[in-house]
CSV table of C-alpha atoms and ligand atoms in Angstrom, one decimal:
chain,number,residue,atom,x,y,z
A,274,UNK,CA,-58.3,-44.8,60.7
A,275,UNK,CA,-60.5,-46.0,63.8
A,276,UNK,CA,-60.7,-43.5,66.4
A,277,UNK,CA,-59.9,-46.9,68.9
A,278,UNK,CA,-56.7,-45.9,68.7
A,279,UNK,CA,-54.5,-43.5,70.9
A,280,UNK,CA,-54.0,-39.5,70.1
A,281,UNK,CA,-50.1,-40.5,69.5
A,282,UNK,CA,-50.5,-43.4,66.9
A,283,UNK,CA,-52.9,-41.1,65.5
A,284,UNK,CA,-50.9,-38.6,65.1
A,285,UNK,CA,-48.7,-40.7,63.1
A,286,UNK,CA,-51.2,-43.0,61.0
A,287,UNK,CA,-54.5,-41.2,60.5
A,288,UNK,CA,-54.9,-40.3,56.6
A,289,UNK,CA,-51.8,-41.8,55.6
A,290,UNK,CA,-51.2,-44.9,53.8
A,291,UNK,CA,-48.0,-45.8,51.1
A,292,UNK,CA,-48.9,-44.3,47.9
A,293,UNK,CA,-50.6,-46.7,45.9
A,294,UNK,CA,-48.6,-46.1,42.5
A,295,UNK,CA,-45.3,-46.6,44.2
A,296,UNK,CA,-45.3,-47.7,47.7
A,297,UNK,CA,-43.6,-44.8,49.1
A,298,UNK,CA,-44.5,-44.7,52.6
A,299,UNK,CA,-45.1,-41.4,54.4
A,300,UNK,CA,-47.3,-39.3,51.8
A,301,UNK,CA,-45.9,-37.8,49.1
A,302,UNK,CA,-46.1,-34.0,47.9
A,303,UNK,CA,-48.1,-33.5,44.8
A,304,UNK,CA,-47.2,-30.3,43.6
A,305,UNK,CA,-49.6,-30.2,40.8
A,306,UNK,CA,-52.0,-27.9,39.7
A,307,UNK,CA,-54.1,-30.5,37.2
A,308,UNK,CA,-55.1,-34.1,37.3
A,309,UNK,CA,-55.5,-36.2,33.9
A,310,UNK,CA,-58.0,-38.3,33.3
A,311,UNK,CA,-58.0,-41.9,31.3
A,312,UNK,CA,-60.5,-41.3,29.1
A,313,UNK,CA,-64.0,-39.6,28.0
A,314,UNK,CA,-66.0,-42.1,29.9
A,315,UNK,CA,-63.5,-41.1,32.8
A,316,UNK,CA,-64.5,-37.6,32.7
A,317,UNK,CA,-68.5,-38.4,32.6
A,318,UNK,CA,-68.1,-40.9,35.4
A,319,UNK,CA,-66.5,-37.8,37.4
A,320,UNK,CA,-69.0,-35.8,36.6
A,321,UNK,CA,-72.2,-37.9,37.8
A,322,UNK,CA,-69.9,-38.3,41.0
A,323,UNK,CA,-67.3,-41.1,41.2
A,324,UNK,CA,-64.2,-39.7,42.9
A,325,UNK,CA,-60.9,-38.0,41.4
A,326,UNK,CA,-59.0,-35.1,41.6
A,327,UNK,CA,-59.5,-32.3,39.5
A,328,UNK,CA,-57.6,-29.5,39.7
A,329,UNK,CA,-55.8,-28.3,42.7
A,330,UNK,CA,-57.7,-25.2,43.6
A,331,UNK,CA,-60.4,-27.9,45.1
A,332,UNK,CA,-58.6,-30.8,46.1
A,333,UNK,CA,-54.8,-32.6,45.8
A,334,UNK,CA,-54.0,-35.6,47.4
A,335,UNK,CA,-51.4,-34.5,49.9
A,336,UNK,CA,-54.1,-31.7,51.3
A,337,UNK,CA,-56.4,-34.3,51.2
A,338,UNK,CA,-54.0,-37.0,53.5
A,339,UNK,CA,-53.8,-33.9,55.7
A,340,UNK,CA,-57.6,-33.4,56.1
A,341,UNK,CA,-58.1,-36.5,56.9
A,342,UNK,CA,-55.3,-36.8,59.7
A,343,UNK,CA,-57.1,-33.4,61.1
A,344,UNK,CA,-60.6,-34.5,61.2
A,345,UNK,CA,-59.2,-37.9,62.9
A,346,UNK,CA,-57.8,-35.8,65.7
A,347,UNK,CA,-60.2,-33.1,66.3
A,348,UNK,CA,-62.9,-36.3,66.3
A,349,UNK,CA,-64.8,-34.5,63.4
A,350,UNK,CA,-66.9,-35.9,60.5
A,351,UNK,CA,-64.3,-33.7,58.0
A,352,UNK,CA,-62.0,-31.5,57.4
A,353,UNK,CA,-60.5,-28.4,55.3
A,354,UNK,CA,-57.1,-27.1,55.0
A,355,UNK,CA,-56.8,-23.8,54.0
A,356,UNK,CA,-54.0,-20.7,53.5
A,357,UNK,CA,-54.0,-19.7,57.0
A,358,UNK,CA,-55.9,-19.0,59.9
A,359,UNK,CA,-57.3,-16.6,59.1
A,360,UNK,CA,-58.5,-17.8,55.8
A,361,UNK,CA,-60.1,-20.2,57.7
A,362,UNK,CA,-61.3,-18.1,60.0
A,363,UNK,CA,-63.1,-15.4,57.7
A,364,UNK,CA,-63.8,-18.5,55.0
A,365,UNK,CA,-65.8,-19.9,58.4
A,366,UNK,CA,-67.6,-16.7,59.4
A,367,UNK,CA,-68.5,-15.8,56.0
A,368,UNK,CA,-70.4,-18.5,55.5
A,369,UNK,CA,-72.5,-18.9,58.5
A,370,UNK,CA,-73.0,-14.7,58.3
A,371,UNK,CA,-74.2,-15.2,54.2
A,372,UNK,CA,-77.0,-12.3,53.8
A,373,UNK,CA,-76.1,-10.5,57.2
A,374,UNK,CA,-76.6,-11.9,60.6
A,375,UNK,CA,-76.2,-11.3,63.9
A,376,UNK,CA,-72.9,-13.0,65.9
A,377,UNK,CA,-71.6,-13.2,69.4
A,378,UNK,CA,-68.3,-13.2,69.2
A,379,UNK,CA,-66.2,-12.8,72.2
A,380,UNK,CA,-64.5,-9.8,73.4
A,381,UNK,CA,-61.4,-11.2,73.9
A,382,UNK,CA,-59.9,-12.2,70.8
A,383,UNK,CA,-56.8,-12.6,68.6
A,384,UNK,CA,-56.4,-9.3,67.1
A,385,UNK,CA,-56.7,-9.9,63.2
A,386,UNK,CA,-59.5,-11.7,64.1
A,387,UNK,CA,-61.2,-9.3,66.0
A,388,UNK,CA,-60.2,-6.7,63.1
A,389,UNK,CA,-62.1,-9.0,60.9
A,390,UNK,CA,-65.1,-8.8,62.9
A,391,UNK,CA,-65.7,-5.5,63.6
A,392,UNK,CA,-64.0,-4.3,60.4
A,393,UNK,CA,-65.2,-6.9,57.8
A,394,UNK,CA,-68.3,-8.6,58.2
A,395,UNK,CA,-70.0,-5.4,59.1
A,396,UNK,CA,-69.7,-4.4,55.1
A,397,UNK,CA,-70.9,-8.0,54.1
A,398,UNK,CA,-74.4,-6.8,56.6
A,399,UNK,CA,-73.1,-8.7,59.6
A,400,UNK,CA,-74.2,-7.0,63.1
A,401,UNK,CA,-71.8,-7.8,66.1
A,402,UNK,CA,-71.8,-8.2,69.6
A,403,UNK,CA,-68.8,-8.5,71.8
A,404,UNK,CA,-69.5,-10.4,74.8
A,405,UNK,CA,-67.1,-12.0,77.8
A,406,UNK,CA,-67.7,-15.0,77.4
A,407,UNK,CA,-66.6,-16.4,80.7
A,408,UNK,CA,-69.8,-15.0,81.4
A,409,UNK,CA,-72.7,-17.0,80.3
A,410,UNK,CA,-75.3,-14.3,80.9
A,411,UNK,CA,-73.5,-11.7,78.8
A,412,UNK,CA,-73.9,-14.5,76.3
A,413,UNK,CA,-77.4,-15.4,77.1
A,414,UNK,CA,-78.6,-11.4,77.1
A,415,UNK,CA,-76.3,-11.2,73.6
A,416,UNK,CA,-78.2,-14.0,71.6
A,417,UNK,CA,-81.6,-12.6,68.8
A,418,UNK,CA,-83.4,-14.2,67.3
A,419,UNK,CA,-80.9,-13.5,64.2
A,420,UNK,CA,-78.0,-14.8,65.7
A,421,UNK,CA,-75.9,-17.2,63.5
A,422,UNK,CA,-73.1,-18.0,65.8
A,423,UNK,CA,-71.0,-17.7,68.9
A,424,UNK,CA,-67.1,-17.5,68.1
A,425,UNK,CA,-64.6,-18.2,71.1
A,426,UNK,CA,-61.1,-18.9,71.6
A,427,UNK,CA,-60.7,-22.0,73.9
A,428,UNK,CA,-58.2,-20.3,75.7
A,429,UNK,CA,-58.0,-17.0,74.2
A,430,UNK,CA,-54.6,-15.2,72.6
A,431,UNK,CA,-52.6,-13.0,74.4
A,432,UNK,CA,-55.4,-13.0,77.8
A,433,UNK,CA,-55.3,-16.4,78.1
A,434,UNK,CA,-58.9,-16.3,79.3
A,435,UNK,CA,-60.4,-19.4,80.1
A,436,UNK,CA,-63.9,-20.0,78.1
A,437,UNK,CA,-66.1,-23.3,79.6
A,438,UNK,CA,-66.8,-24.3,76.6
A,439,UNK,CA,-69.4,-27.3,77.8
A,440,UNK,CA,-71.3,-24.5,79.5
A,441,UNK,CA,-71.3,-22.3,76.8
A,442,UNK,CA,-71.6,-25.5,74.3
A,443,UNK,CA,-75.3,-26.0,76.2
A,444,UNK,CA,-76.3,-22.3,75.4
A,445,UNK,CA,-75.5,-22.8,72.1
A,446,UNK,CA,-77.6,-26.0,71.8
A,447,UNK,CA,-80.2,-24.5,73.4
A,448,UNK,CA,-80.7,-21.7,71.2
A,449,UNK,CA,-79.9,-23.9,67.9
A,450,UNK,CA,-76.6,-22.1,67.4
A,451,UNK,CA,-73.1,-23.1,65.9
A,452,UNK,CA,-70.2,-22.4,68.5
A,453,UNK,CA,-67.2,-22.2,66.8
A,454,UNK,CA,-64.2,-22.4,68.7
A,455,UNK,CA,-60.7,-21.5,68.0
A,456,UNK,CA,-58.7,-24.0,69.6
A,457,UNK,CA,-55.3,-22.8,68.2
A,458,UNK,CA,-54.0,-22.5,71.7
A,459,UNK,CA,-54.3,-25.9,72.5
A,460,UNK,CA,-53.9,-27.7,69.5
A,461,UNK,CA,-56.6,-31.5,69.6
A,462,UNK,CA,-53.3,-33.2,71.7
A,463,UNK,CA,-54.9,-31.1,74.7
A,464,UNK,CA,-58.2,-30.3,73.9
A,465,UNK,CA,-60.4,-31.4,71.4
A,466,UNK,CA,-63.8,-28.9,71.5
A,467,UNK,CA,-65.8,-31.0,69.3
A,468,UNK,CA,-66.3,-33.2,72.4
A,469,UNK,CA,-66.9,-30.2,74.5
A,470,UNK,CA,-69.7,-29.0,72.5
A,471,UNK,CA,-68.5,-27.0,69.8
A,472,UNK,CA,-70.1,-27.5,66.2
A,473,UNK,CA,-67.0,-25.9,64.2
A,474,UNK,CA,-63.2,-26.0,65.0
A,475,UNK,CA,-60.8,-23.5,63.5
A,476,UNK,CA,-56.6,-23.6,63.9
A,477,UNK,CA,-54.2,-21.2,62.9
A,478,UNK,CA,-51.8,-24.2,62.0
A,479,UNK,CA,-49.3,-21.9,61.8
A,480,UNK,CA,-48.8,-22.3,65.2
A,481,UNK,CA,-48.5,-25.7,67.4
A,482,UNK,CA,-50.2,-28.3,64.1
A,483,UNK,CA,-46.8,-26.7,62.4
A,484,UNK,CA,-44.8,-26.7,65.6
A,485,UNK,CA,-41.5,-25.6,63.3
A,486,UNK,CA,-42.4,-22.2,62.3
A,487,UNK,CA,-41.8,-23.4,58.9
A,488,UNK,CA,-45.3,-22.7,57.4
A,489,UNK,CA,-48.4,-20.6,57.8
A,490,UNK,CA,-51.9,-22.6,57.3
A,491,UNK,CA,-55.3,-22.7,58.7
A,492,UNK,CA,-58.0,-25.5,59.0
A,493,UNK,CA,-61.7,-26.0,60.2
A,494,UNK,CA,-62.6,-29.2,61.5
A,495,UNK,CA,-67.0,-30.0,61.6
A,496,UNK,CA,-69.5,-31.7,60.0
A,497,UNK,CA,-69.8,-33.2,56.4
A,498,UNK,CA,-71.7,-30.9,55.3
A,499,UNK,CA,-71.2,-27.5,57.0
A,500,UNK,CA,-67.3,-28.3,55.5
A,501,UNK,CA,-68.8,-28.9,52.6
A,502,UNK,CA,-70.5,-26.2,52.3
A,503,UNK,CA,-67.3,-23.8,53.5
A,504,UNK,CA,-64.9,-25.9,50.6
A,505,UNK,CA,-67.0,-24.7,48.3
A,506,UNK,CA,-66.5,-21.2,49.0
A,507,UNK,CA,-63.1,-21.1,50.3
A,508,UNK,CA,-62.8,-22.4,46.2
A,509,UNK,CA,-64.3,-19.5,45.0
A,510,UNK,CA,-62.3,-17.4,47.8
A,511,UNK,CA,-59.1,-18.5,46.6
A,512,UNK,CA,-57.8,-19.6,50.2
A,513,UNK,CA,-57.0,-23.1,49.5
A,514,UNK,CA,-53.7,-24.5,51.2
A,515,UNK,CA,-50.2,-25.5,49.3
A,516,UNK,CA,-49.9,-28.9,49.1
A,517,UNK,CA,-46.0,-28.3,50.2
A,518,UNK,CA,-47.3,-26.4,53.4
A,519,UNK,CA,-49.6,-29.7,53.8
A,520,UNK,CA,-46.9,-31.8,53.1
A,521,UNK,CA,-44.9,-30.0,56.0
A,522,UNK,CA,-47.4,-30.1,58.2
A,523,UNK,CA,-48.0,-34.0,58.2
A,524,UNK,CA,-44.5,-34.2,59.8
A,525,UNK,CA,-44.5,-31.8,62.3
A,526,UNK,CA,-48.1,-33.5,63.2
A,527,UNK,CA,-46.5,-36.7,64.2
A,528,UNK,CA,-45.0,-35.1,67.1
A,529,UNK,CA,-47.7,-33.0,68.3
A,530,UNK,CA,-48.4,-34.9,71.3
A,531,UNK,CA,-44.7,-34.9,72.5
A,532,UNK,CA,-44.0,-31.5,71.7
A,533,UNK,CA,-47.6,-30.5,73.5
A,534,UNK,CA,-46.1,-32.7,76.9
A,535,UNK,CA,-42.7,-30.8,76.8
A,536,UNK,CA,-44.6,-27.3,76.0
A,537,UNK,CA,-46.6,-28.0,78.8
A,538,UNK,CA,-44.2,-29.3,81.1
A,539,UNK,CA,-42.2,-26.1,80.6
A,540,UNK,CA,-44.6,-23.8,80.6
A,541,UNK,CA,-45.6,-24.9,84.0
A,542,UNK,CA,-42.1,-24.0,85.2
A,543,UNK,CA,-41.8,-21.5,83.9
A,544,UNK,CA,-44.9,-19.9,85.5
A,545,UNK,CA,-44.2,-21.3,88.6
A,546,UNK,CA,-40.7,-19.6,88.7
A,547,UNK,CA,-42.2,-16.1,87.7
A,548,UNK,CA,-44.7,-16.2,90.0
A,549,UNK,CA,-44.5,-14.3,93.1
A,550,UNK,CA,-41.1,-12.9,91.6
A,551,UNK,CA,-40.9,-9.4,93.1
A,552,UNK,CA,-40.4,-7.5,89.9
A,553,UNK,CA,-43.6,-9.1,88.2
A,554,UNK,CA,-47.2,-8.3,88.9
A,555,UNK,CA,-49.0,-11.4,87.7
A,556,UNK,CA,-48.6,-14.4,85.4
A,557,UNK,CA,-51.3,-15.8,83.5
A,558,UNK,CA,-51.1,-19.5,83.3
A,559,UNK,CA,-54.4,-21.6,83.7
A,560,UNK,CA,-52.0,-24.2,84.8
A,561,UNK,CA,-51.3,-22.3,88.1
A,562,UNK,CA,-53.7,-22.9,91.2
A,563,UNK,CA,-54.3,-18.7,90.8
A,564,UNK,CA,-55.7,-18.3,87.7
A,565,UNK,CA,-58.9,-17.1,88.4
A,566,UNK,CA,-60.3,-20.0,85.7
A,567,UNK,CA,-57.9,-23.0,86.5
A,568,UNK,CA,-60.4,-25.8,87.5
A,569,UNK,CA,-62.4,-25.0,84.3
A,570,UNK,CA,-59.0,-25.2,82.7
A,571,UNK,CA,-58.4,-28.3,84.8
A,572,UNK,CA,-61.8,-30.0,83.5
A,573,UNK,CA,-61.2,-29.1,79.8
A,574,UNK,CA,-58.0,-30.0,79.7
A,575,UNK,CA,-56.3,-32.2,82.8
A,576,UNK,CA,-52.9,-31.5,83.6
A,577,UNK,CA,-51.3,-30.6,81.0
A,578,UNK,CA,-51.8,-26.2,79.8
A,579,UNK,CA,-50.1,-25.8,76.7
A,580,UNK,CA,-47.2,-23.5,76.3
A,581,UNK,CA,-48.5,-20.1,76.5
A,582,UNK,CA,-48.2,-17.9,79.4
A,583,UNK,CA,-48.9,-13.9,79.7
A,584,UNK,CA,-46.5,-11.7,82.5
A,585,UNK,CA,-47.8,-8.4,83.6
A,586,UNK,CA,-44.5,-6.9,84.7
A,587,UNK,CA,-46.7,-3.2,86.3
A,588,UNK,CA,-44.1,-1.1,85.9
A,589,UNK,CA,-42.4,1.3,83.3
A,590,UNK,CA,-42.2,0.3,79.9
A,591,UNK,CA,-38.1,0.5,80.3
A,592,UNK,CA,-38.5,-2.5,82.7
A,593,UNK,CA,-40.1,-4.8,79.9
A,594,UNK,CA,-36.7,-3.7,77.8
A,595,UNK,CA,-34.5,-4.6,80.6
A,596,UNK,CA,-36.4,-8.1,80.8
A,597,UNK,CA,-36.2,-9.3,77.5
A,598,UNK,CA,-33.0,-7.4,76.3
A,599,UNK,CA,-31.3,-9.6,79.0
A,600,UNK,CA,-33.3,-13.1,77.7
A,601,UNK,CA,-30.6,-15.0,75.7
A,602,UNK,CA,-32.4,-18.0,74.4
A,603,UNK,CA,-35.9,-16.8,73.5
A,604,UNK,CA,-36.5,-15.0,69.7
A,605,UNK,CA,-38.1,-11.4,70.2
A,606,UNK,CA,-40.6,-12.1,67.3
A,607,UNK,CA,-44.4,-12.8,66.9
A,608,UNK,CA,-46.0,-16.0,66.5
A,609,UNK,CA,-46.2,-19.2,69.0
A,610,UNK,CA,-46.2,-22.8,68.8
A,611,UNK,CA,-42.2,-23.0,67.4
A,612,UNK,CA,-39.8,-25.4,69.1
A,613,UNK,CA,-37.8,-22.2,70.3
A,614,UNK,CA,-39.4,-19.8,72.9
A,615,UNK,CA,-40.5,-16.6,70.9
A,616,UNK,CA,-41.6,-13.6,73.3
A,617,UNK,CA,-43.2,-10.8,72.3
A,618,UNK,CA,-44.0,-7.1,74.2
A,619,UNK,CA,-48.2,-6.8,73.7
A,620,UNK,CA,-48.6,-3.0,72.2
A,621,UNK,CA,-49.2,-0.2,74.5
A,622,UNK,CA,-48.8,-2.2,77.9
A,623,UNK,CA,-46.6,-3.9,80.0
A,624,UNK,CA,-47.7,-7.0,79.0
A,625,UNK,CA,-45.5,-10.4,77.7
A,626,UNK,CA,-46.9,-12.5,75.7
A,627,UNK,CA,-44.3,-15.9,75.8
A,628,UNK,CA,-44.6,-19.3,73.5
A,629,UNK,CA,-42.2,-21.6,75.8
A,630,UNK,CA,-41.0,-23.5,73.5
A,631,UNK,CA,-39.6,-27.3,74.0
A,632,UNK,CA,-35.7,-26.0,74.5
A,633,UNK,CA,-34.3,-28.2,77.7
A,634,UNK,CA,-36.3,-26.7,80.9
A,635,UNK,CA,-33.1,-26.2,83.1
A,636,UNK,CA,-31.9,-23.8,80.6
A,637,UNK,CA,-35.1,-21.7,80.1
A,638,UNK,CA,-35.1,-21.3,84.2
A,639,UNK,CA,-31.6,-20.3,84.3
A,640,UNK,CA,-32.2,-17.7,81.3
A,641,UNK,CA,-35.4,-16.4,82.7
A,642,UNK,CA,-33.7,-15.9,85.9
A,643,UNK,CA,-31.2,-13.8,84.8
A,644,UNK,CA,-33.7,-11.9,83.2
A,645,UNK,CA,-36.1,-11.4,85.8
A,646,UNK,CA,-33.0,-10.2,88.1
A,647,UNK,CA,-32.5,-8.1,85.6
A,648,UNK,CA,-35.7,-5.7,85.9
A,649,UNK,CA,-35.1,-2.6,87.9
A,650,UNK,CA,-37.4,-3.2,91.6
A,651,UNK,CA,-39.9,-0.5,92.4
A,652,UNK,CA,-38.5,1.8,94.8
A,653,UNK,CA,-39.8,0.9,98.0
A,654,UNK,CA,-41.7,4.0,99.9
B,847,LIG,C1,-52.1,-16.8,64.7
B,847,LIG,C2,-53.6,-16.9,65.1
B,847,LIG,C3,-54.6,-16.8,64.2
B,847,LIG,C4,-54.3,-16.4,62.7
B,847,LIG,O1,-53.7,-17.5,62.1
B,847,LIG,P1,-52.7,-17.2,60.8
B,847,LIG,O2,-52.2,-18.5,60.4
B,847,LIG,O3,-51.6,-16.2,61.2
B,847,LIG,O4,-53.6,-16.6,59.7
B,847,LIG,C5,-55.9,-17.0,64.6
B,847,LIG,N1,-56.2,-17.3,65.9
B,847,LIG,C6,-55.2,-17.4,66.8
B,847,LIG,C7,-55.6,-17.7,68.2
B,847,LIG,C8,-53.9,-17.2,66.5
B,847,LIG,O5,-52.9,-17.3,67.4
């Protein structure tokens, strides 16, 4: 579908059209693992190239219809869906690390992917660095002549660290380099990094693609033929996606600009009403004028943040307890991106990590209020 169109009708159009055996309009769910083929001839023409499926492993036409909606909306020559994020993520930095390599990854980083990096690719002969990258020197000094790639989060998960990704998109070009760029944060309604000046995108579409916690998936948006290239060993990986988590993920899709405005929109509030609340010691928000990063954030992705937002309560770990034992609405539980809030204690700090979810906004304020009165104050000295 032409790109002249907007993000929402996008959303909703790009890759589909009614089945053309039987009309059906939205796409149906193959959930086949073979395809048959008319004839001999059939077969021969397949194999000096002409198009048709095969067997599922590679390629099924409701994966496909989701590919193609992907690609549309990250602006990206193709796309591959795969088993999660972080099949996409480790099908992505397996390739462009084939033989060993050096990467610049950053140091701030969700932590299974970070796990991967300094766990994994080191026994495939990968050499690491770990760099800030807000900082485009510590990048700069970080790049040999053997490095294969920088790897960001756009804005990064739980920090919510803000990466200027046209800056860093310029070193990257300079020195010949994929960036790859997470952008499951942001999701293509707010950000699309290809534009920016990445070369690869990756999503845990688990998260906002999904939007109803009903699925876990990955993709990586990019060229022909680095995708290519990636689909052929995500294959021989094994990390294809279902066609039934496909098939769930071109509905929630068609909302994904709505549910990114209302994300947003709350998130923003939310923030707002934490901040400068006597029992909390910080919020990170790029929305809010004080985050150290919020004109880049501002530039990268106007006025709307996304729905993640990071409290730094300071004080005893019995005061994180006494917040969110007194939340009501939000689910204690991992993940982001639902319809519902989910909040979640990070390990070993008095951080929060909170996915606002699209609930009405008057009743997230009124729950968070309670909460927040509910933390014990510092005794003043
Ligand atoms: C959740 C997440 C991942 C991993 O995705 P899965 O679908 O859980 O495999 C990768 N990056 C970020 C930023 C995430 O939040």
């Amino acid at each position: 579908m032409t790109r002249d169109y907007g993000f929402g009708t996008r959303s909703i159009h790009a890759g589909e059209t009614p089945d053309p055996s039987t009309g059906a309009h939205g796409v149906p769910l193959y959930q086949n693992a073979t395809y048959g083929f008319d004839s001999f001839e059939d077969i021969e023409a397949w194999n000096n190239g002409a198009h048709h499926f095969c067997y599922a492993r590679t390629s099924n036409p409701t994966v496909r219809s989701l590919e193609m909606k992907l690609a549309n909306l990250e602006g990206a020559e193709a796309a591959i869906a795969t088993a999660s994020g972080m099949a996409a993520i480790s099908a992505t930095l397996l390739h462009l690390l084939a033989g060993g390599g050096h990467l610049v990854a950053s140091a701030d980083l969700y932590e299974e992917t970070r796990d991967f990096v300094l766990q994994d690719l080191p026994r495939f002969g990968a050499t690491i660095d770990l760099v800030d990258c807000t900082s485009l020197a510590a990048v700069e000094a970080a790049i040999t002549p053997h490095t294969r790639a920088i790897y960001t989060e756009a804005f990064s998960n739980p920090m919510l660290q803000v990466v200027d990704l046209e800056a860093l998109g310029e070193v990257a070009r300079r020195h010949r380099i994929p960036l790859v760029v997470d952008n499951t944060f942001l999701s293509p309604a707010l950000l699309r990094p290809l534009e920016r000046g990445a070369t690869i995108v990756i999503h845990s579409a688990t998260k906002y693609l999904s939007g109803h916690g009903n699925v876990v998936g990955g993709v990586i948006c990019g060229d022909r033929d680095t995708i290519g290239a990636i689909a052929g060993l995500l294959s021989r990986l094994g990390g294809p996606m279902s066609p039934f988590n496909a098939w769930l993920l071109l509905a929630g899709i068609k909302t994904l600009p709505l549910r990114m405005d209302r994300h947003s929109a709350n998130a923003l509030a939310l923030a707002n009403l934490i901040e400068g609340h006597p029992a909390v010691e910080s919020v990170a928000y790029p929305g809010l004028p004080a985050h150290p990063r919020h004109a880049i954030a501002r530039r990268l992705v106007g006025d709307r943040f996304g729905g993640m937002l990071l409290i730094s309560l300071g004080v005893s770990p019995s005061a994180v307890g006494c917040f969110l034992n007194a939340l009501s609405l939000p689910t204690l539980a991992v993940s982001l991106g639902d319809t519902a809030t989910l909040i979640w204690p990070v390990a070993g700090s008095s951080l929060i990590r909170v996915s606002v979810g699209i609930e009405d906004c008057a009743d997230l304020i009124t729950d968070f209020t309670t909460a927040l009165a509910a933390i014990p104050l510092p005794i003043a000295r």
